[in-house]
């Protein structure tokens, strides 16, 4: 499993792997926001957590359609289905590798972008924590959509259509927790704990659902 994890991280971070594209897209989304809002620094700080979350969400969706595509094209997917290692575990490791290469960098650069958006230190820290807790859920949800669309020639659009309704709660509670931390530290915990619960929920059912979809697509 460690070999699979390291292999997927290496493939995702190399040129054309998709991880760099997501980071650049995240930077581009956040960079154009000040031009649209004008010189009002207070307004910029107020919408900062939402902008970081929307940018991270869209950037995370970019490479999800390719999560199982390489294995489908080179025949490795059939080997994965026949080997003794549970397919659920294989899917979970692939999701972890994808998040490490695509989601974790978004979390790490979010404080710098928060400064760019004139956000308060409390808002920057809260947004970073919510992204750390919530972006894995986006990957796990995306794995289900990617598994459904893996056999389709143009499954990228289908993945987005399937995933977007499911990631809306992640966005809502992530942004709510970030805003609550600025107004009063006490209300930060309820939405943040709900966000963690959503991630744990999809960590339990996401790989299993994706494994079922992958087996169905190979038949």
PDB file of C-alpha atoms in Angstrom, residues 27-140:
ATOM      1  CA  UNK A  27      -4.031  31.087  -6.909  1.00  0.00           C
ATOM      2  CA  UNK A  28      -5.753  32.534  -9.980  1.00  0.00           C
ATOM      3  CA  UNK A  29      -9.231  32.467  -8.415  1.00  0.00           C
ATOM      4  CA  UNK A  30      -8.065  34.228  -5.255  1.00  0.00           C
ATOM      5  CA  UNK A  31      -5.878  36.701  -7.153  1.00  0.00           C
ATOM      6  CA  UNK A  32      -8.733  38.055  -9.297  1.00  0.00           C
ATOM      7  CA  UNK A  33     -11.128  38.596  -6.375  1.00  0.00           C
ATOM      8  CA  UNK A  34      -9.652  41.972  -5.273  1.00  0.00           C
ATOM      9  CA  UNK A  35     -10.024  43.310  -8.806  1.00  0.00           C
ATOM     10  CA  UNK A  36     -13.722  42.466  -8.775  1.00  0.00           C
ATOM     11  CA  UNK A  37     -14.447  43.846  -5.302  1.00  0.00           C
ATOM     12  CA  UNK A  38     -12.486  47.077  -5.589  1.00  0.00           C
ATOM     13  CA  UNK A  39     -10.341  48.832  -2.974  1.00  0.00           C
ATOM     14  CA  UNK A  40     -12.625  48.136   0.016  1.00  0.00           C
ATOM     15  CA  UNK A  41     -10.267  46.230   2.357  1.00  0.00           C
ATOM     16  CA  UNK A  42     -12.983  45.538   4.929  1.00  0.00           C
ATOM     17  CA  UNK A  43     -15.193  43.916   2.297  1.00  0.00           C
ATOM     18  CA  UNK A  44     -12.222  41.920   1.048  1.00  0.00           C
ATOM     19  CA  UNK A  45     -11.486  40.622   4.550  1.00  0.00           C
ATOM     20  CA  UNK A  46     -15.161  39.781   5.084  1.00  0.00           C
ATOM     21  CA  UNK A  47     -15.471  37.622   1.958  1.00  0.00           C
ATOM     22  CA  UNK A  48     -11.955  36.170   2.282  1.00  0.00           C
ATOM     23  CA  UNK A  49     -12.862  32.833   3.955  1.00  0.00           C
ATOM     24  CA  UNK A  50     -15.614  32.183   1.418  1.00  0.00           C
ATOM     25  CA  UNK A  51     -13.302  32.996  -1.492  1.00  0.00           C
ATOM     26  CA  UNK A  52     -10.594  30.681  -0.179  1.00  0.00           C
ATOM     27  CA  UNK A  53     -13.100  27.893   0.265  1.00  0.00           C
ATOM     28  CA  UNK A  54     -14.675  28.340  -3.170  1.00  0.00           C
ATOM     29  CA  UNK A  55     -11.246  28.463  -4.789  1.00  0.00           C
ATOM     30  CA  UNK A  56     -10.102  25.337  -2.949  1.00  0.00           C
ATOM     31  CA  UNK A  57     -13.322  23.511  -3.822  1.00  0.00           C
ATOM     32  CA  UNK A  58     -13.077  24.266  -7.539  1.00  0.00           C
ATOM     33  CA  UNK A  59      -9.354  23.490  -7.593  1.00  0.00           C
ATOM     34  CA  UNK A  60      -9.970  20.147  -5.883  1.00  0.00           C
ATOM     35  CA  UNK A  61     -12.530  19.167  -8.513  1.00  0.00           C
ATOM     36  CA  UNK A  62     -10.129  19.686 -11.417  1.00  0.00           C
ATOM     37  CA  UNK A  63      -8.204  16.418 -11.277  1.00  0.00           C
ATOM     38  CA  UNK A  64     -10.802  14.114  -9.756  1.00  0.00           C
ATOM     39  CA  UNK A  65     -11.912  12.671 -13.095  1.00  0.00           C
ATOM     40  CA  UNK A  66      -8.398  11.246 -13.570  1.00  0.00           C
ATOM     41  CA  UNK A  67      -8.336   9.456 -10.205  1.00  0.00           C
ATOM     42  CA  UNK A  68      -8.835   6.007 -11.778  1.00  0.00           C
ATOM     43  CA  UNK A  69      -8.405   6.876 -15.447  1.00  0.00           C
ATOM     44  CA  UNK A  70      -4.747   5.828 -15.757  1.00  0.00           C
ATOM     45  CA  UNK A  71      -5.473   2.405 -14.245  1.00  0.00           C
ATOM     46  CA  UNK A  72      -8.411   1.981 -16.607  1.00  0.00           C
ATOM     47  CA  UNK A  73      -6.329   2.807 -19.678  1.00  0.00           C
ATOM     48  CA  UNK A  74      -3.287   0.627 -18.913  1.00  0.00           C
ATOM     49  CA  UNK A  75      -5.236  -2.339 -17.555  1.00  0.00           C
ATOM     50  CA  UNK A  76      -4.061  -1.923 -13.959  1.00  0.00           C
ATOM     51  CA  UNK A  77      -7.684  -1.582 -12.852  1.00  0.00           C
ATOM     52  CA  UNK A  78      -8.370  -5.205 -13.809  1.00  0.00           C
ATOM     53  CA  UNK A  79      -5.339  -6.274 -11.766  1.00  0.00           C
ATOM     54  CA  UNK A  80      -6.599  -4.251  -8.794  1.00  0.00           C
ATOM     55  CA  UNK A  81      -9.954  -6.021  -9.017  1.00  0.00           C
ATOM     56  CA  UNK A  82      -8.364  -9.489  -9.036  1.00  0.00           C
ATOM     57  CA  UNK A  83      -5.707  -9.066  -6.348  1.00  0.00           C
ATOM     58  CA  UNK A  84      -6.133 -10.214  -2.754  1.00  0.00           C
ATOM     59  CA  UNK A  85      -5.846  -6.733  -1.246  1.00  0.00           C
ATOM     60  CA  UNK A  86      -9.359  -5.377  -0.579  1.00  0.00           C
ATOM     61  CA  UNK A  87     -10.360  -2.917  -3.285  1.00  0.00           C
ATOM     62  CA  UNK A  88     -11.783  -0.592  -0.623  1.00  0.00           C
ATOM     63  CA  UNK A  89      -8.313  -0.229   0.902  1.00  0.00           C
ATOM     64  CA  UNK A  90      -6.762   0.415  -2.522  1.00  0.00           C
ATOM     65  CA  UNK A  91      -9.315   3.148  -3.231  1.00  0.00           C
ATOM     66  CA  UNK A  92      -8.717   4.733   0.179  1.00  0.00           C
ATOM     67  CA  UNK A  93      -4.941   4.816  -0.388  1.00  0.00           C
ATOM     68  CA  UNK A  94      -5.438   6.376  -3.826  1.00  0.00           C
ATOM     69  CA  UNK A  95      -7.715   9.025  -2.291  1.00  0.00           C
ATOM     70  CA  UNK A  96      -5.119   9.743   0.398  1.00  0.00           C
ATOM     71  CA  UNK A  97      -2.393  10.108  -2.234  1.00  0.00           C
ATOM     72  CA  UNK A  98      -4.581  12.389  -4.346  1.00  0.00           C
ATOM     73  CA  UNK A  99      -5.339  14.615  -1.353  1.00  0.00           C
ATOM     74  CA  UNK A 100      -1.662  14.722  -0.348  1.00  0.00           C
ATOM     75  CA  UNK A 101      -0.675  15.924  -3.814  1.00  0.00           C
ATOM     76  CA  UNK A 102      -3.667  18.153  -4.607  1.00  0.00           C
ATOM     77  CA  UNK A 103      -5.490  19.084  -1.401  1.00  0.00           C
ATOM     78  CA  UNK A 104      -2.723  19.507   1.175  1.00  0.00           C
ATOM     79  CA  UNK A 105      -0.829  22.153  -0.873  1.00  0.00           C
ATOM     80  CA  UNK A 106      -4.037  24.223  -1.008  1.00  0.00           C
ATOM     81  CA  UNK A 107      -4.239  24.082   2.786  1.00  0.00           C
ATOM     82  CA  UNK A 108      -0.593  25.083   3.186  1.00  0.00           C
ATOM     83  CA  UNK A 109      -0.766  28.117   0.885  1.00  0.00           C
ATOM     84  CA  UNK A 110      -4.107  29.359   2.232  1.00  0.00           C
ATOM     85  CA  UNK A 111      -2.503  31.511   5.013  1.00  0.00           C
ATOM     86  CA  UNK A 112      -0.459  33.406   2.438  1.00  0.00           C
ATOM     87  CA  UNK A 113      -3.549  34.009   0.323  1.00  0.00           C
ATOM     88  CA  UNK A 114      -5.428  35.023   3.462  1.00  0.00           C
ATOM     89  CA  UNK A 115      -2.889  37.804   4.014  1.00  0.00           C
ATOM     90  CA  UNK A 116      -3.379  38.812   0.385  1.00  0.00           C
ATOM     91  CA  UNK A 117      -7.118  39.130   1.089  1.00  0.00           C
ATOM     92  CA  UNK A 118      -6.490  41.274   4.208  1.00  0.00           C
ATOM     93  CA  UNK A 119      -7.980  38.628   6.515  1.00  0.00           C
ATOM     94  CA  UNK A 120      -7.533  38.751  10.282  1.00  0.00           C
ATOM     95  CA  UNK A 121      -5.146  36.205  11.874  1.00  0.00           C
ATOM     96  CA  UNK A 122      -8.067  34.413  13.542  1.00  0.00           C
ATOM     97  CA  UNK A 123      -9.859  34.104  10.209  1.00  0.00           C
ATOM     98  CA  UNK A 124      -6.715  32.835   8.485  1.00  0.00           C
ATOM     99  CA  UNK A 125      -6.134  30.172  11.145  1.00  0.00           C
ATOM    100  CA  UNK A 126      -9.793  29.125  11.170  1.00  0.00           C
ATOM    101  CA  UNK A 127      -9.928  28.894   7.379  1.00  0.00           C
ATOM    102  CA  UNK A 128      -6.751  26.819   7.292  1.00  0.00           C
ATOM    103  CA  UNK A 129      -8.124  24.421   9.923  1.00  0.00           C
ATOM    104  CA  UNK A 130     -11.454  24.057   8.123  1.00  0.00           C
ATOM    105  CA  UNK A 131      -9.690  23.404   4.814  1.00  0.00           C
ATOM    106  CA  UNK A 132      -7.529  20.782   6.524  1.00  0.00           C
ATOM    107  CA  UNK A 133     -10.641  19.088   7.892  1.00  0.00           C
ATOM    108  CA  UNK A 134     -12.871  19.514   4.846  1.00  0.00           C
ATOM    109  CA  UNK A 135     -10.773  19.044   1.713  1.00  0.00           C
ATOM    110  CA  UNK A 136     -10.324  15.279   2.345  1.00  0.00           C
ATOM    111  CA  UNK A 137     -14.115  14.965   2.161  1.00  0.00           C
ATOM    112  CA  UNK A 138     -14.070  16.576  -1.302  1.00  0.00           C
ATOM    113  CA  UNK A 139     -11.556  13.976  -2.488  1.00  0.00           C
ATOM    114  CA  UNK A 140     -13.522  11.092  -0.960  1.00  0.00           C
TER     115      UNK A 140
END
